[in-house]
């Protein structure tokens, strides 16, 4: 032991502090301000909150429970539920994980931390914020710390809030490799290249598993599970999950309208998970569906169903019914299956072999296809009703509409144009093409025409334009399609209405005369365009394509039977909850029934009808 | 001077030595050779037993005992960039007995007590294999993988409301 | 103290078994020691932990990697920062996550602030045990100033949950450097008072010198680390021995003392606080720009490859280690903390108490920096 021994009196030096001001504060008359990042009681922006429940899932203490708030409106297609987080402050540890994982950025913490109450039930509480519960947030002069509780809080007292650089999710999608516009517009090469395994896994990893997408999907696919299986390196399981509800992954993986992605909680602040591309990856990465799925047709029930139309709805119904053990025959006037997906989406978006992959699998389950067979000509509808125990109408909208303007007969109809190019001998286009319409079919027609122009008129300058009644913000085509069309150099003339196709002396098309559109919809929101007749515009062009819509063709049904077929006010075939029409034993689905007019809804209709047919035929 | 890896493999048959990451060497030894391995390593300068742990590898039917060894000094000096050894041995879950290492490392005493209590491993020759932390008698040692904490809590403390999974 | 049993040994030298438990005023923390005494001399001591056993390691096996963060910091209330660091580092090792340079510097600044806060807590406990309430009050006040800094930096005062895999949870707020330096200056200005009132006080010297001696050999044989070793003149500090963070990028010293007694250990704590203050200034001087955090994968899908790791670092009390095993899943398969108080409180304390006076029980225990929550876990 070393060192001198200090004095015992040394400690008296501390006595000088007897005469200094104390460092403690006079609580509760004097309050200490919590730091700006303080992690206190929750705040939740009810408008931004989607009720996805990620906060509930991340909470390590199970302090958060999603509770139903009946007065809130549900909107599955936008990804909104009427659930809101309820916090149990007996369990909460104020770690803030819920804040960092909130994809909507709705949940924050405030700097309030005092709750004085005699009733312990008040510790369980559904947080709101100043916007929706302003009366509980008081300005400084009305606030008293002696009354502080969850209903008596400070105004503008935001604490720990989300910082996207530090959030527990990734907002940026793994970019999908695509052929650049300059290259892709020269041929029918498939534009979207598809993810590699690593890219798919990286994208699947972003999924927070909240399941809002599943509520939005018309066919209710197990999206969380099939995306999760991709992350787990198990494409077989992913495919099995998809096939529970959708037997067309290769088709839907390319052209689905992806209602799921509109609902994705990550889409609130960033890019939704690329669910459609992930489905495509699963379909593309599996060579042989049969080996992965290990599905066999159900035990033969001795009954058979005739399906009119081999589009997505008819194909899906054939698949569902084969699994249940029914015999299935599908009639279609086209030489192959796919229906609208076969003739509509051009090769660069949906190549035929992608369709064949799905179709071949369904055929392998023992479905009988009768192609090039037009119901109403080669076989009558009444005969089908007689021979088969049930019939399914899935004929789609196959009859293109024309504008009916002067010289409209000089124009091509989009559906015929697309069909001829995809499965026919092809169409010759001029150097200046005008497409009438602003929907997805119009985009397809315009972009296809552009490719044909480049192929048929190489080394010369070509022009493709579209003209639509709707203005930019009203265009019915998806933003993606419009953006890609513009990238390829297609010119848009929104808010112009076609008036007349001008022809020269030899009857050759010179161009399209248009008038300015004042408004497309009337005050009641109905389609009723009005024009400013004084403002005209002439669009030069030697080829004009009309792409303003299509309607169903029921001419194959005899007048007597047709008279018994009921329709809704929107001219859709009326079906009951089992998918059956007003004709006994006749079921219907797809574009003639629903207003979504897309493949995934057609599949959903088929699923309903398959259950309905099963009940009908088994006498339940 | 040969490395510690070489020395271990030269001195023991059937011992597995593997570098698992920078500064961490895994040594897998048979349960019978554990004491002689620990003694050897202590003589080689690995005199600091940091931790004795156990992992319940229930699917393989074994308990994996883990001894973390490092050096205080190298050649009488505090040396930088020391490597730690992770010595592992396994005992069957059905008969979890092992000879105590307290005679080699005094530090092992409380650790082995804890593992006895939490995993039910019997260390023969241990001076006091009495409970260390737990108040109640629990039939199944609680750190075993087949011990269901939630079930135990629900049965033992009825007043705590069960929480859904 | 409660007399549990009396053993007649004949004459006046009766041996009593006394229970020095958590309800005793001289005990800091939920811990107890059974003392066998003859007269006022301790013959034999037996440490009894278990009052704070919360089963954290078992609970960790049921929670995802990220969900464990609010849990691990609670293993030790004295210094949660080092707990976050050891778990983060282990997860980073297993998952192969890298930390950006600025993140490493901020981590070290935060860890050194945690060390000072922890030492001030320890000083409060120790001075209170010896009856220096005034010094204890000062230490608590100064600790509070650091907790204010934590609140500003992390949003929490004690359980900060600030170090994550990939870096830290938020960047430094504006003006944080100046305010930190102000606080450190304020504490530094008080060092002469601390010295005069406590460290250079005859009463402290009389109570602490030659008490609870743990020799270097004894310490090395029983798993001693931290102040226990450094008080015997050995410059053993994991920050030097196996540098982590950026401790090898700045210049700092390992304070030591020679005698291995309570006095030496407390003086090492004092010197370490001063060294940490200097280190923080140096860290701020070299603090680089850039990001502080590399995003980790989605917590709901984060599978960490199968493997094991052992991570150790120098906490305020000695070697803090974590053996962490993953089976490739979303949760730890096994986590086992090697806490410094474990050997200090269960092995070394029992030995150090033998032969000492009853009245030095708390004195010796706190000088060994025995922190009950991290023994029990």
Short mmCIF file of N, CA, C and O in Angstrom, two decimals, chain A residues 1-8 10-11 13-14 16-17 23 32-39 54 57-61 93 95-97 100-101 160-170 204-209 224 227-228 231-232, chain C residues 63 66-67 70 74 132 134 138 141 144 148 151-157 159-162 164 168-173 186 190 193 195-197 199-203 205-206 209-210 259 261 292-293 295-303 330:
data_model
loop_
_atom_site.label_atom_id
_atom_site.label_comp_id
_atom_site.label_asym_id
_atom_site.label_seq_id
_atom_site.Cartn_x
_atom_site.Cartn_y
_atom_site.Cartn_z
N UNK A 1 0.83 -1.20 0.00
CA UNK A 1 0.00 0.00 0.00
C UNK A 1 0.87 1.25 0.00
O UNK A 1 1.83 1.33 0.75
N UNK A 2 0.53 2.17 -0.83
CA UNK A 2 1.40 3.35 -0.97
C UNK A 2 0.57 4.62 -0.85
O UNK A 2 -0.66 4.57 -0.75
N UNK A 3 1.20 5.72 -0.94
CA UNK A 3 0.51 7.01 -0.97
C UNK A 3 0.26 7.55 0.43
O UNK A 3 0.16 6.83 1.40
N UNK A 4 0.17 8.90 0.46
CA UNK A 4 -0.06 9.54 1.77
C UNK A 4 -1.52 9.39 2.16
O UNK A 4 -2.39 9.18 1.31
N UNK A 5 -1.78 9.52 3.42
CA UNK A 5 -3.16 9.42 3.88
C UNK A 5 -3.76 10.81 3.91
O UNK A 5 -3.29 11.66 4.66
N UNK A 6 -4.80 11.06 3.12
CA UNK A 6 -5.37 12.40 3.10
C UNK A 6 -6.19 12.68 4.36
O UNK A 6 -6.43 11.79 5.17
N UNK A 7 -6.57 13.93 4.48
CA UNK A 7 -7.25 14.36 5.71
C UNK A 7 -8.71 13.93 5.73
O UNK A 7 -9.37 13.84 4.69
N UNK A 8 -9.20 13.71 6.92
CA UNK A 8 -10.60 13.37 7.12
C UNK A 8 -11.51 14.58 6.89
O UNK A 8 -12.70 14.46 6.67
N UNK A 10 -11.35 16.64 4.47
CA UNK A 10 -11.51 17.01 3.06
C UNK A 10 -12.97 17.12 2.65
O UNK A 10 -13.34 17.98 1.85
N UNK A 11 -13.79 16.22 3.19
CA UNK A 11 -15.16 16.17 2.71
C UNK A 11 -15.93 17.42 3.06
O UNK A 11 -16.97 17.70 2.48
N UNK A 13 -15.31 20.23 2.24
CA UNK A 13 -15.32 21.13 1.09
C UNK A 13 -16.66 21.14 0.39
O UNK A 13 -17.05 22.13 -0.24
N UNK A 14 -17.39 20.04 0.49
CA UNK A 14 -18.69 19.97 -0.17
C UNK A 14 -19.68 20.94 0.45
O UNK A 14 -20.72 21.23 -0.15
N UNK A 16 -19.70 23.98 0.59
CA UNK A 16 -19.94 25.22 -0.16
C UNK A 16 -21.23 25.14 -0.96
O UNK A 16 -21.84 26.15 -1.28
N UNK A 17 -21.68 23.92 -1.28
CA UNK A 17 -22.90 23.79 -2.08
C UNK A 17 -24.16 24.04 -1.27
O UNK A 17 -25.24 24.12 -1.82
N UNK A 23 -30.22 21.86 -7.87
CA UNK A 23 -30.30 21.45 -9.28
C UNK A 23 -31.64 20.79 -9.59
O UNK A 23 -32.00 20.64 -10.75
N UNK A 32 -40.13 19.45 -16.90
CA UNK A 32 -38.97 19.28 -17.77
C UNK A 32 -39.48 18.87 -19.15
O UNK A 32 -40.33 17.99 -19.26
N UNK A 33 -38.99 19.54 -20.14
CA UNK A 33 -39.46 19.28 -21.50
C UNK A 33 -38.82 18.00 -22.04
O UNK A 33 -37.60 17.88 -22.06
N UNK A 34 -39.62 17.03 -22.46
CA UNK A 34 -39.01 15.84 -23.07
C UNK A 34 -38.34 16.20 -24.40
O UNK A 34 -38.71 17.19 -25.05
N UNK A 35 -37.37 15.38 -24.79
CA UNK A 35 -36.62 15.64 -26.02
C UNK A 35 -37.52 15.47 -27.25
O UNK A 35 -38.52 14.75 -27.18
N UNK A 36 -37.17 16.11 -28.36
CA UNK A 36 -38.02 16.01 -29.57
C UNK A 36 -38.20 14.58 -30.06
O UNK A 36 -39.18 14.29 -30.73
N UNK A 37 -37.27 13.70 -29.74
CA UNK A 37 -37.41 12.32 -30.19
C UNK A 37 -38.03 11.42 -29.13
O UNK A 37 -38.01 10.21 -29.26
N UNK A 38 -38.56 12.02 -28.08
CA UNK A 38 -39.01 11.23 -26.93
C UNK A 38 -40.02 10.16 -27.35
O UNK A 38 -40.89 10.40 -28.18
N UNK A 39 -39.87 9.00 -26.76
CA UNK A 39 -40.80 7.90 -27.08
C UNK A 39 -41.88 7.80 -26.01
O UNK A 39 -41.74 7.11 -25.02
N UNK A 54 -49.15 -4.46 -39.32
CA UNK A 54 -47.72 -4.73 -39.15
C UNK A 54 -47.24 -4.36 -37.75
O UNK A 54 -46.34 -4.99 -37.21
N UNK A 57 -47.88 -7.17 -35.53
CA UNK A 57 -46.98 -8.30 -35.74
C UNK A 57 -45.59 -8.05 -35.18
O UNK A 57 -44.92 -8.98 -34.75
N UNK A 58 -45.12 -6.82 -35.24
CA UNK A 58 -43.74 -6.56 -34.80
C UNK A 58 -43.67 -6.41 -33.29
O UNK A 58 -42.62 -6.64 -32.70
N UNK A 59 -44.76 -6.04 -32.65
CA UNK A 59 -44.70 -5.71 -31.22
C UNK A 59 -44.16 -6.89 -30.42
O UNK A 59 -44.76 -7.97 -30.41
N UNK A 60 -43.03 -6.71 -29.75
CA UNK A 60 -42.44 -7.84 -29.04
C UNK A 60 -43.22 -8.22 -27.80
O UNK A 60 -43.04 -9.32 -27.28
N UNK A 61 -44.08 -7.34 -27.32
CA UNK A 61 -44.79 -7.61 -26.06
C UNK A 61 -46.25 -7.93 -26.27
O UNK A 61 -47.00 -7.99 -25.31
N UNK A 93 -43.63 -1.32 -24.16
CA UNK A 93 -42.35 -0.93 -23.57
C UNK A 93 -41.78 0.29 -24.30
O UNK A 93 -40.63 0.63 -24.10
N UNK A 95 -40.73 0.86 -27.25
CA UNK A 95 -39.49 0.67 -28.03
C UNK A 95 -39.58 1.37 -29.38
O UNK A 95 -38.56 1.66 -29.99
N UNK A 96 -40.81 1.58 -29.87
CA UNK A 96 -40.94 2.29 -31.15
C UNK A 96 -40.76 1.41 -32.37
O UNK A 96 -40.67 1.92 -33.48
N UNK A 97 -40.70 0.10 -32.21
CA UNK A 97 -40.60 -0.77 -33.39
C UNK A 97 -41.82 -0.59 -34.29
O UNK A 97 -41.71 -0.63 -35.51
N UNK A 100 -41.29 2.27 -36.60
CA UNK A 100 -40.34 2.04 -37.68
C UNK A 100 -40.85 1.03 -38.71
O UNK A 100 -40.28 0.91 -39.78
N UNK A 101 -41.91 0.29 -38.37
CA UNK A 101 -42.38 -0.73 -39.31
C UNK A 101 -43.70 -0.31 -39.97
O UNK A 101 -44.24 -1.05 -40.78
N UNK A 160 -41.04 10.74 -31.18
CA UNK A 160 -40.35 9.79 -32.06
C UNK A 160 -41.22 9.50 -33.28
O UNK A 160 -42.35 9.05 -33.15
N UNK A 161 -40.70 9.81 -34.46
CA UNK A 161 -41.51 9.57 -35.65
C UNK A 161 -40.67 8.83 -36.68
O UNK A 161 -39.48 8.64 -36.52
N UNK A 162 -41.35 8.43 -37.73
CA UNK A 162 -40.68 7.59 -38.71
C UNK A 162 -39.66 8.38 -39.54
O UNK A 162 -39.88 9.53 -39.86
N UNK A 163 -38.55 7.73 -39.82
CA UNK A 163 -37.56 8.29 -40.72
C UNK A 163 -37.32 7.21 -41.77
O UNK A 163 -36.87 6.11 -41.43
N UNK A 164 -37.65 7.51 -43.02
CA UNK A 164 -37.64 6.44 -44.02
C UNK A 164 -36.25 5.85 -44.25
O UNK A 164 -36.13 4.73 -44.69
N UNK A 165 -35.21 6.62 -43.92
CA UNK A 165 -33.86 6.06 -44.05
C UNK A 165 -33.61 4.96 -43.03
O UNK A 165 -32.67 4.19 -43.17
N UNK A 166 -34.41 4.96 -41.97
CA UNK A 166 -34.18 4.01 -40.89
C UNK A 166 -35.34 3.04 -40.72
O UNK A 166 -35.39 2.31 -39.75
N UNK A 167 -36.29 3.07 -41.65
CA UNK A 167 -37.47 2.23 -41.47
C UNK A 167 -37.09 0.76 -41.62
O UNK A 167 -36.05 0.42 -42.19
N UNK A 168 -37.96 -0.10 -41.13
CA UNK A 168 -37.69 -1.53 -41.17
C UNK A 168 -38.19 -2.18 -42.46
O UNK A 168 -38.28 -3.38 -42.54
N UNK A 169 -38.57 -1.36 -43.43
CA UNK A 169 -39.01 -1.92 -44.71
C UNK A 169 -38.29 -1.18 -45.81
O UNK A 169 -37.71 -0.13 -45.58
N UNK A 170 -38.31 -1.76 -46.99
CA UNK A 170 -37.67 -1.12 -48.15
C UNK A 170 -38.75 -0.62 -49.09
O UNK A 170 -39.64 -1.38 -49.47
N UNK A 204 -39.24 -10.49 -53.20
CA UNK A 204 -40.15 -11.21 -52.29
C UNK A 204 -39.82 -10.87 -50.84
O UNK A 204 -40.70 -10.84 -49.99
N UNK A 205 -38.56 -10.58 -50.59
CA UNK A 205 -38.12 -10.27 -49.23
C UNK A 205 -38.79 -9.00 -48.70
O UNK A 205 -38.96 -8.84 -47.50
N UNK A 206 -39.21 -8.11 -49.60
CA UNK A 206 -39.81 -6.85 -49.14
C UNK A 206 -41.20 -7.03 -48.54
O UNK A 206 -41.68 -6.19 -47.81
N UNK A 207 -41.84 -8.12 -48.88
CA UNK A 207 -43.24 -8.32 -48.46
C UNK A 207 -43.34 -8.36 -46.94
O UNK A 207 -42.63 -9.11 -46.29
N UNK A 208 -44.24 -7.53 -46.40
CA UNK A 208 -44.40 -7.47 -44.95
C UNK A 208 -45.46 -8.44 -44.44
O UNK A 208 -45.76 -8.47 -43.25
N UNK A 209 -46.05 -9.20 -45.33
CA UNK A 209 -47.00 -10.26 -44.96
C UNK A 209 -48.27 -9.74 -44.29
O UNK A 209 -48.87 -10.42 -43.47
N UNK A 224 -49.47 -13.83 -49.83
CA UNK A 224 -48.43 -13.84 -48.79
C UNK A 224 -47.67 -15.16 -48.83
O UNK A 224 -46.44 -15.19 -48.75
N UNK A 227 -45.61 -15.57 -52.29
CA UNK A 227 -44.45 -14.68 -52.29
C UNK A 227 -43.44 -15.16 -51.22
O UNK A 227 -42.24 -15.19 -51.45
N UNK A 228 -43.97 -15.58 -50.08
CA UNK A 228 -43.10 -16.09 -49.02
C UNK A 228 -42.32 -17.31 -49.47
O UNK A 228 -41.13 -17.45 -49.16
N UNK A 231 -39.33 -16.36 -51.41
CA UNK A 231 -38.24 -15.95 -50.53
C UNK A 231 -37.55 -17.16 -49.91
O UNK A 231 -36.34 -17.17 -49.71
N UNK A 232 -38.34 -18.20 -49.64
CA UNK A 232 -37.77 -19.39 -49.00
C UNK A 232 -37.16 -20.35 -50.03
O UNK A 232 -36.91 -21.52 -49.69
N UNK C 63 -38.58 -15.00 -29.93
CA UNK C 63 -38.83 -13.71 -30.59
C UNK C 63 -37.90 -13.55 -31.77
O UNK C 63 -36.79 -14.08 -31.76
N UNK C 66 -35.18 -8.95 -34.49
CA UNK C 66 -35.39 -7.54 -34.18
C UNK C 66 -36.18 -7.37 -32.90
O UNK C 66 -35.94 -6.49 -32.09
N UNK C 67 -37.14 -8.25 -32.69
CA UNK C 67 -37.97 -8.13 -31.48
C UNK C 67 -37.16 -8.31 -30.21
O UNK C 67 -37.62 -7.95 -29.12
N UNK C 70 -35.66 -4.80 -27.72
CA UNK C 70 -36.20 -4.23 -26.48
C UNK C 70 -35.95 -5.14 -25.28
O UNK C 70 -36.07 -4.71 -24.14
N UNK C 74 -32.64 -4.83 -21.51
CA UNK C 74 -33.17 -4.94 -20.15
C UNK C 74 -32.42 -5.95 -19.30
O UNK C 74 -32.71 -6.09 -18.12
N UNK C 132 -21.40 8.11 2.02
CA UNK C 132 -21.18 9.42 1.39
C UNK C 132 -22.40 9.80 0.54
O UNK C 132 -22.38 9.70 -0.68
N UNK C 134 -23.73 12.62 -0.11
CA UNK C 134 -23.55 13.80 -0.97
C UNK C 134 -22.93 13.42 -2.30
O UNK C 134 -23.41 13.81 -3.37
N UNK C 138 -24.42 13.71 -6.12
CA UNK C 138 -23.76 14.31 -7.30
C UNK C 138 -23.69 13.33 -8.46
O UNK C 138 -23.96 13.66 -9.60
N UNK C 141 -26.91 12.91 -10.16
CA UNK C 141 -27.24 14.09 -10.97
C UNK C 141 -26.46 14.08 -12.28
O UNK C 141 -27.01 14.32 -13.36
N UNK C 144 -27.79 11.65 -14.61
CA UNK C 144 -29.02 12.15 -15.20
C UNK C 144 -28.74 13.06 -16.40
O UNK C 144 -29.50 13.05 -17.38
N UNK C 148 -30.18 12.54 -20.09
CA UNK C 148 -30.82 13.57 -20.93
C UNK C 148 -30.27 13.51 -22.35
O UNK C 148 -31.00 13.66 -23.33
N UNK C 151 -31.77 10.64 -24.07
CA UNK C 151 -33.16 10.93 -24.45
C UNK C 151 -33.19 11.71 -25.76
O UNK C 151 -33.99 11.44 -26.65
N UNK C 152 -32.26 12.64 -25.86
CA UNK C 152 -32.21 13.45 -27.07
C UNK C 152 -31.78 12.61 -28.28
O UNK C 152 -32.29 12.76 -29.38
N UNK C 153 -30.85 11.71 -28.04
CA UNK C 153 -30.28 10.92 -29.13
C UNK C 153 -31.22 9.80 -29.56
O UNK C 153 -31.37 9.52 -30.74
N UNK C 154 -31.86 9.16 -28.59
CA UNK C 154 -32.54 7.90 -28.88
C UNK C 154 -34.03 7.93 -28.60
O UNK C 154 -34.75 7.05 -29.06
N UNK C 155 -34.50 8.88 -27.79
CA UNK C 155 -35.92 8.90 -27.44
C UNK C 155 -36.21 8.18 -26.15
O UNK C 155 -37.31 8.29 -25.63
N UNK C 156 -35.27 7.44 -25.63
CA UNK C 156 -35.46 6.77 -24.35
C UNK C 156 -34.37 7.21 -23.40
O UNK C 156 -33.30 7.65 -23.83
N UNK C 157 -34.62 7.13 -22.12
CA UNK C 157 -33.61 7.57 -21.16
C UNK C 157 -32.71 6.41 -20.72
O UNK C 157 -31.50 6.57 -20.59
N UNK C 159 -33.61 2.52 -21.40
CA UNK C 159 -33.61 1.46 -22.41
C UNK C 159 -33.70 2.12 -23.78
O UNK C 159 -34.77 2.34 -24.32
N UNK C 160 -32.54 2.40 -24.31
CA UNK C 160 -32.49 3.29 -25.47
C UNK C 160 -32.80 2.58 -26.78
O UNK C 160 -33.33 3.17 -27.70
N UNK C 161 -32.45 1.31 -26.89
CA UNK C 161 -32.64 0.55 -28.13
C UNK C 161 -32.09 1.37 -29.30
O UNK C 161 -32.79 1.72 -30.23
N UNK C 162 -30.83 1.69 -29.20
CA UNK C 162 -30.24 2.61 -30.17
C UNK C 162 -29.32 1.90 -31.15
O UNK C 162 -29.30 2.22 -32.33
N UNK C 164 -28.46 -0.97 -33.49
CA UNK C 164 -29.16 -2.02 -34.24
C UNK C 164 -28.14 -2.74 -35.11
O UNK C 164 -27.13 -2.15 -35.44
N UNK C 168 -26.75 2.41 -36.27
CA UNK C 168 -27.54 2.94 -35.16
C UNK C 168 -28.90 3.36 -35.70
O UNK C 168 -29.09 3.50 -36.90
N UNK C 169 -29.83 3.59 -34.79
CA UNK C 169 -31.22 3.72 -35.20
C UNK C 169 -31.55 5.09 -35.76
O UNK C 169 -32.51 5.24 -36.52
N UNK C 170 -30.84 6.11 -35.37
CA UNK C 170 -31.05 7.46 -35.92
C UNK C 170 -29.69 8.16 -35.92
O UNK C 170 -28.82 7.83 -35.12
N UNK C 171 -29.57 9.17 -36.78
CA UNK C 171 -28.33 9.96 -36.78
C UNK C 171 -28.35 10.91 -35.58
O UNK C 171 -29.36 11.08 -34.92
N UNK C 172 -27.18 11.53 -35.33
CA UNK C 172 -27.10 12.48 -34.23
C UNK C 172 -28.03 13.66 -34.52
O UNK C 172 -28.06 14.16 -35.63
N UNK C 173 -28.79 14.12 -33.52
CA UNK C 173 -29.59 15.32 -33.76
C UNK C 173 -28.69 16.55 -33.87
O UNK C 173 -27.52 16.51 -33.44
N UNK C 186 -19.25 19.99 -17.79
CA UNK C 186 -19.88 20.21 -16.50
C UNK C 186 -19.45 19.13 -15.50
O UNK C 186 -19.15 19.42 -14.34
N UNK C 190 -16.49 19.17 -12.06
CA UNK C 190 -16.81 18.70 -10.71
C UNK C 190 -15.77 17.71 -10.20
O UNK C 190 -15.82 17.33 -9.02
N UNK C 193 -14.10 18.46 -6.93
CA UNK C 193 -14.99 18.27 -5.79
C UNK C 193 -15.09 16.80 -5.42
O UNK C 193 -15.07 16.43 -4.25
N UNK C 195 -12.92 14.56 -6.03
CA UNK C 195 -11.64 14.15 -5.45
C UNK C 195 -11.55 14.53 -3.99
O UNK C 195 -11.25 13.71 -3.13
N UNK C 196 -11.84 15.81 -3.76
CA UNK C 196 -11.66 16.34 -2.41
C UNK C 196 -12.60 15.64 -1.43
O UNK C 196 -12.21 15.25 -0.34
N UNK C 197 -13.84 15.46 -1.87
CA UNK C 197 -14.84 14.94 -0.95
C UNK C 197 -14.76 13.43 -0.80
O UNK C 197 -15.06 12.90 0.25
N UNK C 199 -12.57 10.79 -3.28
CA UNK C 199 -11.42 9.96 -3.64
C UNK C 199 -10.18 10.30 -2.80
O UNK C 199 -9.32 9.46 -2.60
N UNK C 200 -10.08 11.54 -2.32
CA UNK C 200 -8.93 11.89 -1.50
C UNK C 200 -9.34 12.09 -0.05
O UNK C 200 -8.73 12.87 0.68
N UNK C 201 -10.38 11.39 0.32
CA UNK C 201 -10.86 11.51 1.68
C UNK C 201 -10.32 10.38 2.52
O UNK C 201 -10.31 9.22 2.12
N UNK C 202 -9.88 10.70 3.67
CA UNK C 202 -9.30 9.72 4.59
C UNK C 202 -10.27 8.57 4.87
O UNK C 202 -9.88 7.41 4.92
N UNK C 203 -11.57 8.94 4.98
CA UNK C 203 -12.56 7.92 5.33
C UNK C 203 -12.62 6.84 4.24
O UNK C 203 -12.71 5.65 4.52
N UNK C 205 -10.25 6.10 2.13
CA UNK C 205 -9.00 5.33 2.15
C UNK C 205 -9.03 4.29 3.26
O UNK C 205 -8.66 3.14 3.05
N UNK C 206 -9.51 4.70 4.42
CA UNK C 206 -9.52 3.77 5.55
C UNK C 206 -10.44 2.59 5.29
O UNK C 206 -10.16 1.47 5.67
N UNK C 209 -8.83 0.64 1.52
CA UNK C 209 -7.48 0.12 1.29
C UNK C 209 -7.29 -1.22 1.99
O UNK C 209 -7.66 -1.38 3.15
N UNK C 210 -6.75 -2.14 1.28
CA UNK C 210 -6.46 -3.44 1.85
C UNK C 210 -7.69 -4.31 2.07
O UNK C 210 -7.59 -5.40 2.61
N UNK C 259 -2.86 -2.60 -6.37
CA UNK C 259 -3.00 -3.36 -5.14
C UNK C 259 -4.10 -4.43 -5.15
O UNK C 259 -4.15 -5.28 -4.27
N UNK C 261 -7.12 -4.19 -4.31
CA UNK C 261 -8.10 -4.05 -3.25
C UNK C 261 -9.28 -3.18 -3.71
O UNK C 261 -9.30 -2.69 -4.84
N UNK C 292 -25.25 6.33 -41.37
CA UNK C 292 -24.99 5.72 -40.07
C UNK C 292 -25.60 4.34 -39.98
O UNK C 292 -25.47 3.66 -38.97
N UNK C 293 -26.27 3.93 -41.05
CA UNK C 293 -27.07 2.70 -40.94
C UNK C 293 -27.17 2.06 -42.31
O UNK C 293 -27.46 2.73 -43.30
N UNK C 295 -29.41 -0.63 -44.23
CA UNK C 295 -30.71 -1.27 -43.96
C UNK C 295 -30.59 -2.78 -43.86
O UNK C 295 -29.93 -3.42 -44.66
N UNK C 296 -31.29 -3.30 -42.86
CA UNK C 296 -31.34 -4.75 -42.69
C UNK C 296 -32.55 -5.29 -43.44
O UNK C 296 -33.45 -4.52 -43.79
N UNK C 297 -32.59 -6.58 -43.70
CA UNK C 297 -33.76 -7.13 -44.40
C UNK C 297 -35.03 -6.95 -43.57
O UNK C 297 -34.98 -6.71 -42.37
N UNK C 298 -36.14 -7.10 -44.27
CA UNK C 298 -37.46 -7.05 -43.67
C UNK C 298 -37.52 -7.95 -42.42
O UNK C 298 -37.25 -9.14 -42.51
N UNK C 299 -37.86 -7.39 -41.26
CA UNK C 299 -37.79 -8.17 -40.03
C UNK C 299 -38.71 -9.39 -40.02
O UNK C 299 -38.44 -10.35 -39.31
N UNK C 300 -39.80 -9.34 -40.80
CA UNK C 300 -40.72 -10.48 -40.80
C UNK C 300 -40.17 -11.65 -41.62
O UNK C 300 -40.72 -12.74 -41.58
N UNK C 301 -39.16 -11.39 -42.41
CA UNK C 301 -38.66 -12.45 -43.27
C UNK C 301 -37.18 -12.71 -43.03
O UNK C 301 -36.54 -13.42 -43.79
N UNK C 302 -36.61 -12.12 -41.98
CA UNK C 302 -35.17 -12.16 -41.84
C UNK C 302 -34.71 -13.51 -41.31
O UNK C 302 -34.75 -13.76 -40.11
N UNK C 303 -34.26 -14.36 -42.19
CA UNK C 303 -33.64 -15.62 -41.78
C UNK C 303 -32.14 -15.40 -41.70
O UNK C 303 -31.54 -14.92 -42.66
N UNK C 330 -35.81 -17.44 -38.16
CA UNK C 330 -36.09 -16.02 -37.92
C UNK C 330 -35.89 -15.62 -36.47
O UNK C 330 -36.15 -14.50 -36.09
#
